[in-house]
Short mmCIF file of C-alpha atoms and ligand atoms in Angstrom, two decimals:
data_model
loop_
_atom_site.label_atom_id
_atom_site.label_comp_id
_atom_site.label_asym_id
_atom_site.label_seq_id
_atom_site.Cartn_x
_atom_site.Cartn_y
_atom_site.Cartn_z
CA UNK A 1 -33.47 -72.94 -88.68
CA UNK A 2 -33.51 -74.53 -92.01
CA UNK A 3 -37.41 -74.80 -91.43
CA UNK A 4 -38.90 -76.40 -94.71
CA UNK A 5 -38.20 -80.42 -93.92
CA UNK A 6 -41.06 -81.44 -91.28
CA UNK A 7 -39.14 -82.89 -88.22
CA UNK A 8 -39.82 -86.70 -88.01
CA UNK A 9 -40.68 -88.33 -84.78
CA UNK A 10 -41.15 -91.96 -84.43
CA UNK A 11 -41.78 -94.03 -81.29
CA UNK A 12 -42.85 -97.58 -80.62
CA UNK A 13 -45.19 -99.14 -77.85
CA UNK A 14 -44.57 -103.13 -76.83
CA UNK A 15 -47.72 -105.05 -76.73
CA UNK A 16 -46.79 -107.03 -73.81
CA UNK A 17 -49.76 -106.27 -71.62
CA UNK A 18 -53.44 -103.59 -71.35
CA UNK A 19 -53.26 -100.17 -71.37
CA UNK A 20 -53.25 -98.21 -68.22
CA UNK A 21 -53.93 -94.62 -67.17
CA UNK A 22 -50.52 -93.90 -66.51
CA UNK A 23 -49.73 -95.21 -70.43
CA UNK A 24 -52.51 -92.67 -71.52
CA UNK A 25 -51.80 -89.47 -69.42
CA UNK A 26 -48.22 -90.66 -69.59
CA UNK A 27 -47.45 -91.33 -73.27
CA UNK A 28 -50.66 -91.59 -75.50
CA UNK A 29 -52.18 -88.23 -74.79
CA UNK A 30 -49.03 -85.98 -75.33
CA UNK A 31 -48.51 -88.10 -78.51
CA UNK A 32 -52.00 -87.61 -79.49
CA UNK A 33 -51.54 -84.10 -78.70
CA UNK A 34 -48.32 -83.54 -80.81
CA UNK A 35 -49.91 -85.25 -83.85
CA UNK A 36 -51.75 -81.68 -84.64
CA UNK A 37 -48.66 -79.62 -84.87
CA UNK A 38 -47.76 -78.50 -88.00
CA UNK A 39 -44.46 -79.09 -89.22
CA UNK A 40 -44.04 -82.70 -88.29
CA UNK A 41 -44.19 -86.18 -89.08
CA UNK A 42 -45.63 -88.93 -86.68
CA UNK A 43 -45.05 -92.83 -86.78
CA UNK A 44 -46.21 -94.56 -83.99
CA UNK A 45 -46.42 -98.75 -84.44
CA UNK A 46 -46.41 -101.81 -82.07
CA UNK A 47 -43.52 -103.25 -81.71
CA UNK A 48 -44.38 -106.78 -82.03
CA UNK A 49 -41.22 -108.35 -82.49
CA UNK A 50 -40.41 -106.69 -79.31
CA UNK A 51 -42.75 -107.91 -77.22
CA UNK A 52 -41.43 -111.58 -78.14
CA UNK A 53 -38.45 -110.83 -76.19
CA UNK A 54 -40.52 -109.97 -73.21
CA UNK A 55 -43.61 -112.77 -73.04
CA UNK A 56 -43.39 -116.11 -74.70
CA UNK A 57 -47.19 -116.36 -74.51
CA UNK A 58 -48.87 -116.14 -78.48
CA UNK A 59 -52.13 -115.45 -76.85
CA UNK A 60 -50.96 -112.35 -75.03
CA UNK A 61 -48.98 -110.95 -77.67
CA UNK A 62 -51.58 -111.14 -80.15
CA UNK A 63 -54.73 -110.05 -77.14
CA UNK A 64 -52.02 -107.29 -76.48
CA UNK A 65 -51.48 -105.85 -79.93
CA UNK A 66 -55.32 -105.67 -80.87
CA UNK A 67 -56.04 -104.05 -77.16
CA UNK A 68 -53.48 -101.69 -77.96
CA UNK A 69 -54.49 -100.46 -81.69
CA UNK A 70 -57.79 -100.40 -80.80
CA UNK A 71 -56.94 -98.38 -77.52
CA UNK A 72 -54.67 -95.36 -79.71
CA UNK A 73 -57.46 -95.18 -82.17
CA UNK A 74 -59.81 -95.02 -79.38
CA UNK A 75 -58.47 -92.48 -78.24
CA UNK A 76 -58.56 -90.51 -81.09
CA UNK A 77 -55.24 -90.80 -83.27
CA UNK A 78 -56.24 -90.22 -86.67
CA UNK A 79 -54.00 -93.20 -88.79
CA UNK A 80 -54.58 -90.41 -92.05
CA UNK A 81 -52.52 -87.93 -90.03
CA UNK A 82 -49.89 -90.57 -88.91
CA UNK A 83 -48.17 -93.66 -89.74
CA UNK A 84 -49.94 -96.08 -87.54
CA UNK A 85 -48.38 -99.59 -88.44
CA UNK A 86 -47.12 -102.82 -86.95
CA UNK A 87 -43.81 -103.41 -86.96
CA UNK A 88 -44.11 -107.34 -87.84
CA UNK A 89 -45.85 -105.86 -90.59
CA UNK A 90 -42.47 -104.52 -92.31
CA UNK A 91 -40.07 -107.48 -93.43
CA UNK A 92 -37.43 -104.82 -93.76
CA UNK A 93 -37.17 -104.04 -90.56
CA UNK A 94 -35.77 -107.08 -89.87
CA UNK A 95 -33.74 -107.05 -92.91
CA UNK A 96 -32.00 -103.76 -91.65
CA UNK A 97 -31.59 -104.80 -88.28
CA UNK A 98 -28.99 -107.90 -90.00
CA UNK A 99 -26.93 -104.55 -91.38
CA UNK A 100 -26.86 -103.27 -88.37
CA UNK A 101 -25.99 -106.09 -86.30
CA UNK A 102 -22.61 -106.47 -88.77
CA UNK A 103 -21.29 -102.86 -87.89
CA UNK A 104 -22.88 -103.11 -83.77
CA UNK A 105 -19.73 -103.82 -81.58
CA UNK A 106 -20.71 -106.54 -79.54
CA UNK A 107 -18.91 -104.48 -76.36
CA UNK A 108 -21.89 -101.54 -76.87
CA UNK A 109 -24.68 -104.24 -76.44
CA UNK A 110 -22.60 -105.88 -73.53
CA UNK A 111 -23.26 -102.06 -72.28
CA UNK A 112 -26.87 -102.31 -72.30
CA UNK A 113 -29.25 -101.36 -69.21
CA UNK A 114 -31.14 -104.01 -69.75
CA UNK A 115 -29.21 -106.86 -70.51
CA UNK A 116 -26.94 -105.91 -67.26
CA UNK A 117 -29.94 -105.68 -65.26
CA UNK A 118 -30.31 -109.35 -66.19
CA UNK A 119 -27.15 -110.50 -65.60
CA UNK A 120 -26.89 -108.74 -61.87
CA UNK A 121 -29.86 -110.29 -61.44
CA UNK A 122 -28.75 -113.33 -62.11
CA UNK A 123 -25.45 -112.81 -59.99
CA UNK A 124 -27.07 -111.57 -57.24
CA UNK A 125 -29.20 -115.17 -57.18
CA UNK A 126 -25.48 -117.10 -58.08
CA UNK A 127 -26.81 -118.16 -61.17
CA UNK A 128 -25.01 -118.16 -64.45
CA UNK A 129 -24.84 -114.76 -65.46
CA UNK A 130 -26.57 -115.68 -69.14
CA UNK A 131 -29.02 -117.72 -67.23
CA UNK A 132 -32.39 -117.63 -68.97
CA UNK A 133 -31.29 -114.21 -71.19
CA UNK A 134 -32.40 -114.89 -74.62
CA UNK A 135 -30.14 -113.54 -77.13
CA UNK A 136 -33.20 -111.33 -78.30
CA UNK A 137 -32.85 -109.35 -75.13
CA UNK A 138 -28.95 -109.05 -76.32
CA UNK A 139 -30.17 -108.11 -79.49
CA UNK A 140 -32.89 -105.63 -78.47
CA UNK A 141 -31.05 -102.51 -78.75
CA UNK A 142 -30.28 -102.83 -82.57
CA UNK A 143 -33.73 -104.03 -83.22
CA UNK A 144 -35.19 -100.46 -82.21
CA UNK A 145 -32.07 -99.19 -83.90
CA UNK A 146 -33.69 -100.36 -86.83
CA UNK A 147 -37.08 -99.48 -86.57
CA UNK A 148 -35.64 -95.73 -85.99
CA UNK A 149 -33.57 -95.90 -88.89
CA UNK A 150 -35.75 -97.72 -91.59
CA UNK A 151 -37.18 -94.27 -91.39
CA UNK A 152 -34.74 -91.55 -91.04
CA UNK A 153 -36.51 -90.57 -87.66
CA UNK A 154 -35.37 -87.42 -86.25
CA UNK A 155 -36.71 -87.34 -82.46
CA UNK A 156 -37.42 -90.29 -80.77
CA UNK A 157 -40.25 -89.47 -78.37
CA UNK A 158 -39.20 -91.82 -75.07
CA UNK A 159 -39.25 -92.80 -71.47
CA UNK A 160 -35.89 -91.85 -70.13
CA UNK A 161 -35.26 -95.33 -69.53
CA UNK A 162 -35.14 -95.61 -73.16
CA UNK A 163 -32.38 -92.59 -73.66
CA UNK A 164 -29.66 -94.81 -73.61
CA UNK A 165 -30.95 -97.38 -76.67
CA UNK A 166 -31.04 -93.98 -78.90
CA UNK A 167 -27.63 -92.92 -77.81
CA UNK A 168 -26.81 -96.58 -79.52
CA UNK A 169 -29.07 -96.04 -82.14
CA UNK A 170 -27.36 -92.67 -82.98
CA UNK A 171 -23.89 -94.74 -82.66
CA UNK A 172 -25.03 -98.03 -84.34
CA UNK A 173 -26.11 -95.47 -87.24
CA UNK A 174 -22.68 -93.20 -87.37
CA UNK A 175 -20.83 -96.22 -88.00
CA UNK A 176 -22.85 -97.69 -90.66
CA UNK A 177 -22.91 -94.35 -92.41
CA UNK A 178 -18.44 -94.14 -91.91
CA UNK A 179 -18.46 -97.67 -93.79
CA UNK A 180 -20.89 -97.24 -96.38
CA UNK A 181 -21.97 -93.44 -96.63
CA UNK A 182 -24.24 -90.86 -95.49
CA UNK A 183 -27.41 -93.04 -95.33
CA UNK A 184 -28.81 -92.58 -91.79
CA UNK A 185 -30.08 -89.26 -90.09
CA UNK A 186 -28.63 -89.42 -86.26
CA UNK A 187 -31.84 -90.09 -84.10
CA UNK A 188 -32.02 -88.00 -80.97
CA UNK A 189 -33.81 -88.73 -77.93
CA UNK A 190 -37.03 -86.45 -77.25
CA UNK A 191 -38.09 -86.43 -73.61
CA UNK A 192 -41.23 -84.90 -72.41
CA UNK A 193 -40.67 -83.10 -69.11
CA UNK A 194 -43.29 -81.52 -67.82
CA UNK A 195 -45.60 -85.18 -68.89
CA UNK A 196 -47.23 -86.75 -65.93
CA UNK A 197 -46.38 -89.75 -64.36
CA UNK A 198 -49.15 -91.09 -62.54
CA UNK A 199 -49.30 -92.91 -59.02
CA UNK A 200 -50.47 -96.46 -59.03
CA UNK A 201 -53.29 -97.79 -56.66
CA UNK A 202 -50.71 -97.97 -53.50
CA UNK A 203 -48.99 -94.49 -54.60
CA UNK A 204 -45.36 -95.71 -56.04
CA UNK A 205 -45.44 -95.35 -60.12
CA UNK A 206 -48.15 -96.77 -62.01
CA UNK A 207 -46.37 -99.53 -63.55
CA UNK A 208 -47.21 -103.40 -64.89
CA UNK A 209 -44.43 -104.64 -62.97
CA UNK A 210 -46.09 -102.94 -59.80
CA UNK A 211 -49.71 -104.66 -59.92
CA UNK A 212 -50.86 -101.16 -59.28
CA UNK A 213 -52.39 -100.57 -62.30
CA UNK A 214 -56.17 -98.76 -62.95
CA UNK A 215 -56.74 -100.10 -66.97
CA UNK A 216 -57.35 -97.15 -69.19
CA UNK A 217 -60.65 -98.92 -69.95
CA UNK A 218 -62.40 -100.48 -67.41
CA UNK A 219 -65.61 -100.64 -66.94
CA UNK A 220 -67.22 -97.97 -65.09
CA UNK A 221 -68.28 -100.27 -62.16
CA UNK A 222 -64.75 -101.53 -61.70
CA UNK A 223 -62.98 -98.36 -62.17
CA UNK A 224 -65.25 -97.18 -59.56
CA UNK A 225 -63.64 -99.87 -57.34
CA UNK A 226 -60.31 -99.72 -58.28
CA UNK A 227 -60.33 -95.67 -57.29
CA UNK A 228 -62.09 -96.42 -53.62
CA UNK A 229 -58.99 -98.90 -53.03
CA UNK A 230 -56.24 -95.99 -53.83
CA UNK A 231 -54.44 -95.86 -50.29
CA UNK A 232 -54.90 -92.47 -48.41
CA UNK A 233 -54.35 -91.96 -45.01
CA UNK A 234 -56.21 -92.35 -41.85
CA UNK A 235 -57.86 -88.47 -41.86
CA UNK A 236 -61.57 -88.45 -41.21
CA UNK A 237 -63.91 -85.74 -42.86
CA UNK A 238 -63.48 -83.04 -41.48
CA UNK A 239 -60.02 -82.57 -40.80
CA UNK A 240 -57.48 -81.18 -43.33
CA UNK A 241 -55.93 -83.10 -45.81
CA UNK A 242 -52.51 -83.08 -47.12
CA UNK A 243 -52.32 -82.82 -51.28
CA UNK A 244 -48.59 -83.25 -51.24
CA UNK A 245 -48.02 -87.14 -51.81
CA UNK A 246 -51.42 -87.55 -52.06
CA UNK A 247 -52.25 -90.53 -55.14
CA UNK A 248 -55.60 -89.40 -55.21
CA UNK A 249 -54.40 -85.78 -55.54
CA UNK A 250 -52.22 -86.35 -58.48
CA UNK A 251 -54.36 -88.08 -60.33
CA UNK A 252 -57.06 -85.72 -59.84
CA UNK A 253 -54.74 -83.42 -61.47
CA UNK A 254 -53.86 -85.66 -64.26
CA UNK A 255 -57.67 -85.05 -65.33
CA UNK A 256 -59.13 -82.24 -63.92
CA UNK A 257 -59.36 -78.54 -65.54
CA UNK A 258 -57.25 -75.84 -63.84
CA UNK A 259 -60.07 -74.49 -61.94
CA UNK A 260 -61.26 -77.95 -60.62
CA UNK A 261 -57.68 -78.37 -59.15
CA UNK A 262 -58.08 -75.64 -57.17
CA UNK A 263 -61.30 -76.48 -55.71
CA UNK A 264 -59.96 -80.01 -54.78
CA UNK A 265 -57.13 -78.67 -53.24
CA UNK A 266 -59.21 -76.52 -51.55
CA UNK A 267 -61.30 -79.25 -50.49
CA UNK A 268 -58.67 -81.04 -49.08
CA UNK A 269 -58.11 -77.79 -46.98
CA UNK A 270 -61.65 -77.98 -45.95
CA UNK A 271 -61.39 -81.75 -44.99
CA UNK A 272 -63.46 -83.45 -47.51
CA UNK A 273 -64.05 -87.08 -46.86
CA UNK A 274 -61.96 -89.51 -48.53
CA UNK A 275 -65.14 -91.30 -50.08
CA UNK A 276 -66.22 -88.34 -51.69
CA UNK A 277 -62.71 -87.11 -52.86
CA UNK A 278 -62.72 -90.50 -54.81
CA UNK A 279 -66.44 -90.14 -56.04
CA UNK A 280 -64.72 -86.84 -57.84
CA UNK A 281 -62.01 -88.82 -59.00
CA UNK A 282 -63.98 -90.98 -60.21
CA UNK A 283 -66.44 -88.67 -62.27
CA UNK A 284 -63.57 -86.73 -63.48
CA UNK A 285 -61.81 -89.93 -65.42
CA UNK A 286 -64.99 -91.37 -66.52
CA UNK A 287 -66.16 -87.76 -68.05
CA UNK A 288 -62.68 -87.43 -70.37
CA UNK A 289 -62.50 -92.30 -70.94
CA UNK A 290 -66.33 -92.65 -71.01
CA UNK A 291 -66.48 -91.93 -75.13
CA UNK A 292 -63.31 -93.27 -75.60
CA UNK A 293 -64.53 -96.48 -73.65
CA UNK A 294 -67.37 -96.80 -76.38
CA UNK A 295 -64.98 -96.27 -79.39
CA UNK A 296 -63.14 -99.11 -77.59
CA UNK A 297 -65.65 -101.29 -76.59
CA UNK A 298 -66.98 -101.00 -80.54
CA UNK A 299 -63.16 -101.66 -82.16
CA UNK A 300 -62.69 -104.72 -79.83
CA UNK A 301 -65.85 -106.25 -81.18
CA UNK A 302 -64.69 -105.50 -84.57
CA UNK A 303 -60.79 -106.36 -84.59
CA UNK A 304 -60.87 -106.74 -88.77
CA UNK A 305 -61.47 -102.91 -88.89
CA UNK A 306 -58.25 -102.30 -86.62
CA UNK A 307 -56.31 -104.80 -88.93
CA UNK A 308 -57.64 -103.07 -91.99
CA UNK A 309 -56.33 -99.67 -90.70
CA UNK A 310 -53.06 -101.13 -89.49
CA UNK A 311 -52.47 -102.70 -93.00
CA UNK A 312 -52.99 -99.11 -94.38
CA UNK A 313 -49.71 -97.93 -92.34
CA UNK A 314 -48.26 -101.11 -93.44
CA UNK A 315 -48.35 -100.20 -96.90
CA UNK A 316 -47.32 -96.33 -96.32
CA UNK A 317 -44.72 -97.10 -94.11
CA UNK A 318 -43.47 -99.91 -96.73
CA UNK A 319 -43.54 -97.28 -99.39
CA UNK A 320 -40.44 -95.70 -97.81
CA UNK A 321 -38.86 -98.91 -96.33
CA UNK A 322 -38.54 -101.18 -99.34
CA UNK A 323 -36.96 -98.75 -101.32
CA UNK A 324 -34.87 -97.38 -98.96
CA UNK A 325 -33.55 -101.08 -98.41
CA UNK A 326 -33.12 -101.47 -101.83
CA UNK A 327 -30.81 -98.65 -101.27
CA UNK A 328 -29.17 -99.96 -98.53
CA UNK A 329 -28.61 -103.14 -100.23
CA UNK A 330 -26.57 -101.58 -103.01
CA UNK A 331 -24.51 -99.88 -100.59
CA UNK A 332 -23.40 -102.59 -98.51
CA UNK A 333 -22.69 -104.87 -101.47
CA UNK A 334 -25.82 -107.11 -102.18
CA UNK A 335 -25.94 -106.22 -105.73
CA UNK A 336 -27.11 -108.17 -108.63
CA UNK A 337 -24.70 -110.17 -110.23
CA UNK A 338 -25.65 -108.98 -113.13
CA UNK A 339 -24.34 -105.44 -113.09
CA UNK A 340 -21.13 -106.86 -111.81
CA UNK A 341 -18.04 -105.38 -113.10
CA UNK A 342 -15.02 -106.87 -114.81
CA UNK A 343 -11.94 -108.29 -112.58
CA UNK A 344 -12.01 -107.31 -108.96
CA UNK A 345 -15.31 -104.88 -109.16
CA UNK A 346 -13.14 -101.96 -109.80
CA UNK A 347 -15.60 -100.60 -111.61
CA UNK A 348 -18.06 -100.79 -108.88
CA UNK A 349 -15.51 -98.98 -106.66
CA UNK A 350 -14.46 -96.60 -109.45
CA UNK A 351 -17.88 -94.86 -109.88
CA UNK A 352 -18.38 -94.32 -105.93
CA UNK A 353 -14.96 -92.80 -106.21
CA UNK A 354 -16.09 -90.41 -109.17
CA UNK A 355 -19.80 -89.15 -107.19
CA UNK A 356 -19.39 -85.67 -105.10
CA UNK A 357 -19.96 -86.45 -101.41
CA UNK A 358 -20.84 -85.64 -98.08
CA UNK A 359 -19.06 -85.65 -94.81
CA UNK A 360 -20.53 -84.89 -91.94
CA UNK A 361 -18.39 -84.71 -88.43
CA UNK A 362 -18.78 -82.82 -85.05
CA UNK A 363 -15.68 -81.07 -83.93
CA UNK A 364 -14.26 -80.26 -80.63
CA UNK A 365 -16.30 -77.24 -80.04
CA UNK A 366 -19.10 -79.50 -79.68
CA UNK A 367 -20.94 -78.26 -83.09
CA UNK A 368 -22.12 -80.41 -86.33
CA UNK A 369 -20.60 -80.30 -89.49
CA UNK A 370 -20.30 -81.09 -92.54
CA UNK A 371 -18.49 -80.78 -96.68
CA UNK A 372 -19.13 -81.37 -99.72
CA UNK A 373 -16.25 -83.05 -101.44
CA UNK A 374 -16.08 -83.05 -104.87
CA UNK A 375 -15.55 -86.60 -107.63
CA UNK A 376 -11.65 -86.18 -107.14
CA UNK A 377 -11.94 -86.37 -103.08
CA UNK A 378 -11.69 -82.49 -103.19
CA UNK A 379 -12.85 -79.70 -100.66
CA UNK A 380 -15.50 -78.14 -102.82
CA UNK A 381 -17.30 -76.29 -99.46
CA UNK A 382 -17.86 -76.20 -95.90
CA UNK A 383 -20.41 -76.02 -93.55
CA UNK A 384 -20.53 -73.59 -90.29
CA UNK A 385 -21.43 -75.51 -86.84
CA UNK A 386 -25.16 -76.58 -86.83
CA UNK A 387 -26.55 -77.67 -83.09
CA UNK A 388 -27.59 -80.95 -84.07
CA UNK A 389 -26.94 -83.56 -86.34
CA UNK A 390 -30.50 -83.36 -87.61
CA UNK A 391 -30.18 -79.68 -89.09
CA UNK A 392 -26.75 -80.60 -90.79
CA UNK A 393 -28.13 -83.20 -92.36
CA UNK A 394 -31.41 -81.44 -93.35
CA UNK A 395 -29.29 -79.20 -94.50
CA UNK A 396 -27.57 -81.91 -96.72
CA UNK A 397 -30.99 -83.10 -97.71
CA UNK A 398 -31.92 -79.94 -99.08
CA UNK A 399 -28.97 -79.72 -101.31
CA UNK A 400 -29.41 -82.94 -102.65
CA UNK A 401 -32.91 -82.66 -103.66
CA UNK A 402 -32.99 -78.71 -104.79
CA UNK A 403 -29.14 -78.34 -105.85
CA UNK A 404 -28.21 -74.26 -105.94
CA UNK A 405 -31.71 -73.36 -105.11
CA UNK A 406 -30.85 -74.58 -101.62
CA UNK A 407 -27.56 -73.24 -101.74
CA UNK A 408 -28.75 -69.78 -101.59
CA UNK A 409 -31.53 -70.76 -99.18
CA UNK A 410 -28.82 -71.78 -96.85
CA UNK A 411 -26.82 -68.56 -97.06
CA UNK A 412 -24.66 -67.83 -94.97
CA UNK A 413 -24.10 -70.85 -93.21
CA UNK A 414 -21.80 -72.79 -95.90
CA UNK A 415 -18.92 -71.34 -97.45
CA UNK A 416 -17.23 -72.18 -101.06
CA UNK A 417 -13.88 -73.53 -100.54
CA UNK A 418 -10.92 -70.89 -101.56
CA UNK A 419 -9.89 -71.08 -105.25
CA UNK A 420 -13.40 -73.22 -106.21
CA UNK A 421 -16.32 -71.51 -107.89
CA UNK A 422 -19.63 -71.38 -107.93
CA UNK A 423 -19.75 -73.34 -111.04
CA UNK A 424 -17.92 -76.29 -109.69
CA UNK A 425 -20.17 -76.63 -107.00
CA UNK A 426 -23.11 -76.35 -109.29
CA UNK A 427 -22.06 -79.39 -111.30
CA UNK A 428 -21.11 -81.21 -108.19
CA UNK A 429 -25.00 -80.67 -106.76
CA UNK A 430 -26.78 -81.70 -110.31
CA UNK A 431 -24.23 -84.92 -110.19
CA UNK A 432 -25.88 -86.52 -107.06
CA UNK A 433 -29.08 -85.01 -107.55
CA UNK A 434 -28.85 -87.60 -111.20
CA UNK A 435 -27.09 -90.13 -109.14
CA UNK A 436 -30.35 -89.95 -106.71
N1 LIG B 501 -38.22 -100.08 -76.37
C1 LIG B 501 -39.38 -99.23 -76.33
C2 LIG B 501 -40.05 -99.35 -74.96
O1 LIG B 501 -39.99 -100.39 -74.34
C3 LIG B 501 -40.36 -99.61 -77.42
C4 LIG B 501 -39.74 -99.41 -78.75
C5 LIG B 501 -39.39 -100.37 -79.64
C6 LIG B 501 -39.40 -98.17 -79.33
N2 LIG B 501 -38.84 -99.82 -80.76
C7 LIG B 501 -38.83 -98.48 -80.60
C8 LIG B 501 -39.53 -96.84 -78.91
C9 LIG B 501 -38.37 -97.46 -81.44
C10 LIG B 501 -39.06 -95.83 -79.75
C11 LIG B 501 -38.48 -96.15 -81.00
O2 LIG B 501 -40.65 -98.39 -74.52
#
């Protein structure tokens, strides 16, 4: 609707172990993918200080984090297009996640999937029901809380395992901005649908915790090996075979063109033998990973070139962060002494009180919105309902950066408040566009 702010989508990736087919068809190559659309913003980093929750093991974390920068640039994110940047690489994020842990209600993290999973684990084996949780894992949720926010993210491409740490991102955020003002865009979950999930080696999910896992780049000889020992049936060539929960099947289709889906399915129709359905699988990979292998194979050998590029996102992403902290700072009262005020800080309190501001709500109807109050705490206009968060406060944005020119750009979707004029809303916009 409001059209000129590109949307913003972060997402993060835990080096904890090596990337996997399922990872790439699953979650690199849509990302890849939406990295060419215009209109957007991308950050994609490792989330290091994640994986540290997960795997105590140095070795692993740090194997893991090359294996995994080398494997998105292998496969052909372009770090000039996006943010591509390692989250141990930005001190703020830690810094932000201390703000957020002072306004996170210990009961919401109590909430957590992932901590409960723990502790049910841990009942179901009559342990103690802390037993062996680290309060990282406890902590985890405001962590990626963080990393969304440092960056005003507005989609939050994600498993749906992952919806429910955005919902507390989104709350973790709300509150922050009730205490201390409008500072945080309200992430939302984006979830692929129609994105593959691939079957593993013995047909359940491709997954780590499964063992059934075909690494995105292994070499040819082994990949060969790991596709003959994908479980099929017990049909010999000749007789019809059944593409419905078929492993081989689905990842054929994971890879194949439209018209080579067809003629495997029509294959299977025909009988093909299960050796040579695999020897097709297997050509069909290796055609699209083959000179993404090389890429690979060349950025493992040279890990100082994937540290050079990460150290480039680094420094972008850090562009945006240490200010933005900076900001943050202020607001929540780390100040320099030196601008203190005389008795009390009322002066400190006096000036917020004498800045225009924003409010942004949702009503009952379901609908985001927000006003502009003026210095004195006064209605100076009113928003209609936007559908998300995001648009009300892009809206928001715009007004604070362009003043009246966005005012008319947003016509007819605010209204002046009765008995104020145009010119008091004027000033009101040129006040926090100097305050900015
Ligand atoms: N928790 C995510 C996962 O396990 C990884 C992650 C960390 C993340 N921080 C994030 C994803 C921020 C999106 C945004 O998949």
């Amino acid at each position: 609707m409001t059209g000129t702010t590109p949307t913003r989508f972060l997402t993060g990736i835990t080096p904890s172990g090596t990337p996997h087919l399922g990872n790439y068809a699953g979650m690199m190559r849509p990302a890849i993918a939406a990295t060419h659309s215009s209109g957007v913003e991308n950050f994609y980093f490792l989330a290091d200080y994640h994986a540290l929750i997960k795997t105590q093991d140095p070795a692993r974390v740090h194997q893991s984090s090359l294996e995994i920068a080398a494997s998105w640039l292998a496969c052909g994110l372009n770090p000039d297009k996006v943010v591509f940047y390692r989250q141990s690489d930005i001190p703020e994020i830690p810094e932000l996640t201390w703000f957020l842990t002072c306004v996170a209600g210990k009961g919401l993290l109590n909430r957590a999937h992932a901590y409960k999973a723990a502790q049910d684990k841990n009942h179901e084996a009559g342990r103690d029901s802390d037993d062996g949780v680290n309060a990282g894992l406890f902590m985890y949720p405001v962590l990626m809380a963080a990393d969304i926010l440092i960056f005003n993210a507005h989609q939050v491409p994600v498993g749906r395992d992952q919806i429910q740490h955005i919902e507390m991102a989104r709350d973790i955020a709300a509150s922050f901005n009730h205490l201390y003002g409008e500072h945080f865009v309200l992430p939302e979950a984006a979830i692929e649908e129609q994105v593959a999930t691939l079957a593993g080696l013995d047909g359940r999910k491709m997954s780590k915790s499964y063992d059934n896992t075909i690494p995105l780049f292994t070499p040819p000889a082994q990949l060969k090996k790991l596709i003959a020992s994908i479980v099929t049936d017990s049909r010999l060539p000749g007789e019809p075979k059944q593409t419905e929960g078929s492993a081989l099947f689905q990842l054929y289709q994971a890879f194949a063109s439209a018209e080579e889906v067809a003629a495997m399915r029509q294959a299977y129709a025909d009988g093909i033998a299960w050796g040579d359905a695999k020897q097709r699988l297997f050509e069909c990979i290796d055609r699209e990973v083959a000179p993404m292998r090389q890429r690979y194979e060349y950025l493992m050998a040279h890990p100082q070139e994937v540290e050079a590029v990460l150290q480039a996102g680094a420094k972008r992403a850090r562009a945006l962060a240490t200010p933005f902290v900076q900001r943050l700072r202020e607001a929540v009262g780390l100040r320099s002494l030196a601008s203190a005020a005389s008795p009390g800080g009322k002066k400190a309190k006096a000036s917020k009180a004498q800045q225009p501001s924003f409010k942004q709500y949702r009503e009952a109807d379901g609908k985001f919105y927000f006003k502009l109050l003026d210095s004195q705490g006064q209605l100076l206009c009113q928003s209609q309902g936007f559908d998300s968060p995001k648009e009300a406060g892009s809206a928001i944005a715009q007004l604070q950066s362009q003043g009246m020119a966005a005012w008319a750009a947003l016509q007819p979707q605010l209204t002046l408040a009765a008995q104020r004029s145009q010119d008091e809303l004027s000033a009101a916009l040129a006040q926090l566009q100097q305050a900015d």
